[in-house]
Amino acid sequence: MNQVFPLNNEKSWQSLLVTDEKLFVINRSYDNPNDFMKGFNDEGLGRLLKSKKEIDVQYITGLQHAEKEPVELKIVHEKKIMLKFRNPADLAEVATWLAGKRLLKMNTQQLTPLKAIQRQLIGLALIALFGWVLYTEAKTIEEGGTIDFSGRRAGMKRLMAWVAEQLGTQGVLIVAGLAIAACGYFIYKNIKTPPNQVVYA
């Protein structure tokens, strides 16, 4: 195989090149192998802003992905690396090829309840954090106070303050409450019936 696949890892990998001997990933977008390798090997000024990695196919010992509509493929190498594809079809093509190349056997396993809700727990924590920040800012604005926009991320601070002003304390409580309730529903659903994952080993 000698094919480029677009990736969707936020702030990291954007392209994957699969060859017979190695996998190459880079934080830039390419659509053909020649341009990919030129960019991968380029040692110009852009190297300071470039992240790249290569993986020997012969040292891949396992693969993991969700059973239904998977877009994230975990490759077990010296260290685990997560690749997020733009669609399940690309993931399936890469996983099937790697499994065949490495003679890996496919098994379906049910996630433990804790693993099944890890993302929801992180989401719940983030919702609670942002909800608290928005509520305190909305309360400050309603009481006639001012928000400090100095320092780093002034733009983000202004955006948060604008949202807080638009929603008000009651609006923040309602929106945060609905988001927490939705997150709680998915936590309950995944604990009750943990999803399956496909494991190649």
Short mmCIF file of N, CA and C in Angstrom, two decimals, residues 7-79:
data_model
loop_
_atom_site.label_atom_id
_atom_site.label_comp_id
_atom_site.label_asym_id
_atom_site.label_seq_id
_atom_site.Cartn_x
_atom_site.Cartn_y
_atom_site.Cartn_z
N LEU A 7 -6.71 12.87 8.25
CA LEU A 7 -7.02 12.66 9.66
C LEU A 7 -7.68 13.91 10.22
N ASN A 8 -8.26 13.74 11.40
CA ASN A 8 -9.00 14.84 12.01
C ASN A 8 -8.64 15.01 13.48
N ASN A 9 -7.38 14.71 13.81
CA ASN A 9 -6.93 14.91 15.19
C ASN A 9 -6.76 16.39 15.45
N GLU A 10 -7.51 16.94 16.39
CA GLU A 10 -7.43 18.36 16.67
C GLU A 10 -6.04 18.73 17.20
N LYS A 11 -5.44 19.75 16.60
CA LYS A 11 -4.15 20.29 17.02
C LYS A 11 -3.01 19.28 16.89
N SER A 12 -3.19 18.21 16.12
CA SER A 12 -2.07 17.28 15.94
C SER A 12 -2.11 16.70 14.54
N TRP A 13 -2.26 15.39 14.42
CA TRP A 13 -2.12 14.74 13.12
C TRP A 13 -3.23 15.09 12.14
N GLN A 14 -2.82 15.44 10.93
CA GLN A 14 -3.78 15.81 9.88
C GLN A 14 -3.72 14.87 8.67
N SER A 15 -2.61 14.16 8.52
CA SER A 15 -2.47 13.24 7.38
C SER A 15 -1.72 11.98 7.80
N LEU A 16 -2.13 10.86 7.21
CA LEU A 16 -1.48 9.57 7.43
C LEU A 16 -1.08 8.99 6.09
N LEU A 17 0.17 8.56 5.99
CA LEU A 17 0.64 7.85 4.80
C LEU A 17 0.95 6.42 5.20
N VAL A 18 0.28 5.48 4.55
CA VAL A 18 0.50 4.07 4.82
C VAL A 18 1.33 3.48 3.68
N THR A 19 2.50 2.92 4.02
CA THR A 19 3.33 2.22 3.04
C THR A 19 3.50 0.78 3.50
N ASP A 20 4.15 -0.03 2.69
CA ASP A 20 4.31 -1.44 3.03
C ASP A 20 5.14 -1.65 4.29
N GLU A 21 6.05 -0.72 4.58
CA GLU A 21 6.96 -0.90 5.71
C GLU A 21 6.69 0.03 6.89
N LYS A 22 6.12 1.21 6.62
CA LYS A 22 5.97 2.20 7.69
C LYS A 22 4.67 2.97 7.57
N LEU A 23 4.28 3.55 8.71
CA LEU A 23 3.22 4.55 8.76
C LEU A 23 3.87 5.89 9.06
N PHE A 24 3.43 6.92 8.35
CA PHE A 24 3.94 8.26 8.60
C PHE A 24 2.75 9.16 8.93
N VAL A 25 2.88 9.96 9.99
CA VAL A 25 1.83 10.92 10.32
C VAL A 25 2.47 12.31 10.46
N ILE A 26 1.69 13.33 10.11
CA ILE A 26 2.19 14.69 10.16
C ILE A 26 1.03 15.64 10.45
N ASN A 27 1.35 16.80 11.02
CA ASN A 27 0.30 17.75 11.38
C ASN A 27 0.01 18.74 10.25
N ARG A 28 0.10 18.26 9.02
CA ARG A 28 -0.24 19.06 7.85
C ARG A 28 -1.06 18.20 6.90
N SER A 29 -1.81 18.86 6.04
CA SER A 29 -2.71 18.13 5.13
C SER A 29 -2.06 17.91 3.77
N TYR A 30 -2.09 16.66 3.32
CA TYR A 30 -1.61 16.29 1.99
C TYR A 30 -2.60 15.31 1.38
N ASP A 31 -2.62 15.24 0.04
CA ASP A 31 -3.57 14.33 -0.60
C ASP A 31 -2.92 13.32 -1.53
N ASN A 32 -1.57 13.30 -1.59
CA ASN A 32 -0.90 12.26 -2.37
C ASN A 32 0.45 11.94 -1.75
N PRO A 33 0.95 10.73 -1.96
CA PRO A 33 2.19 10.28 -1.32
C PRO A 33 3.42 11.13 -1.62
N ASN A 34 3.55 11.60 -2.87
CA ASN A 34 4.74 12.39 -3.22
C ASN A 34 4.81 13.70 -2.44
N ASP A 35 3.70 14.45 -2.43
CA ASP A 35 3.67 15.71 -1.69
C ASP A 35 3.85 15.45 -0.19
N PHE A 36 3.26 14.36 0.29
CA PHE A 36 3.38 14.02 1.70
C PHE A 36 4.85 13.85 2.08
N MET A 37 5.58 13.02 1.33
CA MET A 37 6.97 12.74 1.68
C MET A 37 7.86 13.98 1.51
N LYS A 38 7.53 14.84 0.53
CA LYS A 38 8.28 16.09 0.40
C LYS A 38 8.11 16.94 1.64
N GLY A 39 6.87 17.06 2.10
CA GLY A 39 6.61 17.83 3.31
C GLY A 39 7.20 17.18 4.55
N PHE A 40 7.14 15.86 4.60
CA PHE A 40 7.66 15.12 5.76
C PHE A 40 9.17 15.30 5.89
N ASN A 41 9.86 15.29 4.74
CA ASN A 41 11.33 15.37 4.76
C ASN A 41 11.87 16.78 4.66
N ASP A 42 10.98 17.76 4.46
CA ASP A 42 11.42 19.15 4.32
C ASP A 42 12.06 19.64 5.61
N GLU A 43 13.26 20.18 5.50
CA GLU A 43 13.97 20.70 6.67
C GLU A 43 14.08 22.22 6.63
N GLY A 44 13.12 22.87 5.97
CA GLY A 44 13.13 24.33 5.89
C GLY A 44 12.69 24.97 7.18
N LEU A 45 12.34 26.25 7.10
CA LEU A 45 11.94 27.00 8.30
C LEU A 45 10.68 26.42 8.94
N GLY A 46 9.83 25.80 8.12
CA GLY A 46 8.58 25.25 8.64
C GLY A 46 8.77 24.09 9.59
N ARG A 47 9.99 23.55 9.68
CA ARG A 47 10.22 22.39 10.55
C ARG A 47 9.92 22.70 12.01
N LEU A 48 10.06 23.98 12.39
CA LEU A 48 9.83 24.36 13.78
C LEU A 48 8.35 24.26 14.16
N LEU A 49 7.48 24.34 13.15
CA LEU A 49 6.05 24.28 13.39
C LEU A 49 5.47 22.92 12.99
N LYS A 50 6.34 21.99 12.65
CA LYS A 50 5.90 20.71 12.10
C LYS A 50 6.10 19.60 13.13
N SER A 51 5.05 18.81 13.32
CA SER A 51 5.14 17.61 14.13
C SER A 51 4.99 16.41 13.20
N LYS A 52 5.82 15.43 13.37
CA LYS A 52 5.74 14.25 12.51
C LYS A 52 6.20 13.03 13.29
N LYS A 53 5.78 11.87 12.78
CA LYS A 53 6.13 10.62 13.45
C LYS A 53 6.09 9.50 12.42
N GLU A 54 6.99 8.55 12.56
CA GLU A 54 6.94 7.37 11.71
C GLU A 54 6.93 6.11 12.57
N ILE A 55 6.19 5.12 12.11
CA ILE A 55 6.00 3.88 12.87
C ILE A 55 6.34 2.71 11.97
N ASP A 56 7.22 1.84 12.43
CA ASP A 56 7.54 0.62 11.68
C ASP A 56 6.37 -0.35 11.79
N VAL A 57 5.83 -0.75 10.66
CA VAL A 57 4.68 -1.66 10.66
C VAL A 57 5.01 -2.96 11.37
N GLN A 58 6.25 -3.45 11.23
CA GLN A 58 6.63 -4.73 11.82
C GLN A 58 6.58 -4.74 13.34
N TYR A 59 6.58 -3.55 13.96
CA TYR A 59 6.55 -3.47 15.41
C TYR A 59 5.16 -3.17 15.97
N ILE A 60 4.17 -3.09 15.11
CA ILE A 60 2.79 -2.89 15.58
C ILE A 60 2.28 -4.20 16.18
N THR A 61 1.82 -4.16 17.41
CA THR A 61 1.40 -5.38 18.10
C THR A 61 -0.10 -5.45 18.34
N GLY A 62 -0.82 -4.40 18.04
CA GLY A 62 -2.27 -4.44 18.26
C GLY A 62 -2.97 -3.21 17.73
N LEU A 63 -4.29 -3.36 17.56
CA LEU A 63 -5.15 -2.27 17.11
C LEU A 63 -6.44 -2.32 17.92
N GLN A 64 -7.05 -1.15 18.12
CA GLN A 64 -8.33 -1.09 18.84
C GLN A 64 -9.19 0.01 18.24
N HIS A 65 -10.49 -0.28 18.12
CA HIS A 65 -11.43 0.77 17.72
C HIS A 65 -12.83 0.37 18.15
N ALA A 66 -13.73 1.34 18.19
CA ALA A 66 -15.12 1.08 18.57
C ALA A 66 -15.77 0.15 17.54
N GLU A 67 -16.78 -0.58 17.99
CA GLU A 67 -17.44 -1.52 17.08
C GLU A 67 -18.35 -0.81 16.08
N LYS A 68 -19.08 0.21 16.53
CA LYS A 68 -20.04 0.88 15.68
C LYS A 68 -19.53 2.25 15.23
N GLU A 69 -19.59 2.48 13.92
CA GLU A 69 -19.20 3.75 13.32
C GLU A 69 -17.87 4.29 13.87
N PRO A 70 -16.81 3.50 13.83
CA PRO A 70 -15.54 3.96 14.42
C PRO A 70 -14.84 5.01 13.57
N VAL A 71 -14.27 6.00 14.21
CA VAL A 71 -13.42 6.96 13.51
C VAL A 71 -12.07 7.11 14.21
N GLU A 72 -11.92 6.52 15.40
CA GLU A 72 -10.66 6.59 16.15
C GLU A 72 -10.02 5.22 16.21
N LEU A 73 -8.78 5.15 15.75
CA LEU A 73 -8.03 3.90 15.73
C LEU A 73 -6.83 4.03 16.65
N LYS A 74 -6.76 3.16 17.65
CA LYS A 74 -5.61 3.14 18.55
C LYS A 74 -4.62 2.10 18.05
N ILE A 75 -3.41 2.54 17.77
CA ILE A 75 -2.36 1.65 17.29
C ILE A 75 -1.39 1.38 18.44
N VAL A 76 -1.22 0.09 18.76
CA VAL A 76 -0.32 -0.30 19.84
C VAL A 76 1.05 -0.56 19.23
N HIS A 77 1.98 0.29 19.62
CA HIS A 77 3.35 0.23 19.10
C HIS A 77 4.24 0.25 20.32
N GLU A 78 5.38 0.89 20.26
CA GLU A 78 6.18 1.09 21.48
C GLU A 78 5.36 1.90 22.48
N LYS A 79 4.62 2.85 21.93
CA LYS A 79 3.64 3.60 22.71
C LYS A 79 2.35 3.60 21.91
#
